[in-house]
Amino acid sequence: MRAYTARSEKLLRLVNDNRVQLFPRGVAELEAEASVVRSLYPQMLLDPHLLIVYPFAGFFYVAPENTELAAAIQTGFERVIADGSYQRLVEEAIMTPWLRRQLKLRSRRILVLQNPEVAEVLADVNPAHWIVPWNDLLSGRITSGNDLCSSSGLKRICVK
């Protein structure tokens, strides 16, 4: 299998022209690209049945000697998780009402892709820091959107 990179408009065209069968997108990309899809490829649609997930994380990096900054970032992050403002940010900035309506997360089958390149690093991440319950996804305890919507942090982002 070959992999290519290009601007999303070009890759969407490949799907539209049946040159490729799939153009996976991250949930954070869907809303921003929706107007392009509507205007250029109105017959194209988001697959309503499948959600492909794989472990991925963003990290804060600081200079090794800047322990004060590292501690401040960690303390701040722990506080926003504890007070619920991190969850609210995810719900407002990423899982917008538009995205919740489009995803219809409850009705999707989940396909979990392993990410061996980062497995060792991600194993040390505190499970409370994940937006989604990766341990349950990777172990196979969550296999459907309905299962995913039952997890405590995701209940509010799932359309009933």
Steps between C-alpha positions, in 0.01 A plus 500: 500500500629846414443812707500856367463848645319793345259778591164368615319648197716288269444187707126560510509522121669157486212355701243679285663369181516144642879501486513409871231345716566664833627831636507469879463827689543592863189621680661842544535534119148408392319824577768719345489298177121468481450814290763383249330162471154659461613744233736279296365149559136519614439129436784398736403400850648407831481126553217457753604159634869495586727689737870424460700585812865478591696618803650842453608763749622856514769585751655812648877510462721726708875530536631239748630768735167686508347286774297795630316537169449124472351491851274798424368336183436172679328672794285708267404199294410297809283790625305542175433126492388500865268801468343380174613795288715275280195285421294814425773624265498168313121511475490862381807523277523152349171320543281784376124461456559471123749217549280314748212507250721385213681225687197329650759330715261259674422312178858443386713186505850571625811373329803543726840525332800430717775762496815302589726797431369679809372214716784520754469877547122493518501220758633752754222755440256534787165360374325810642687711245344330197199649324393145413549185711794351307561213738143376445523550124835326464395207718179446300263588785358779279400392149210726409406863512232415753769350727713810448209728587454313825842606625474780754699763309315455174135474603430868435651503151276223371172591335213300640 
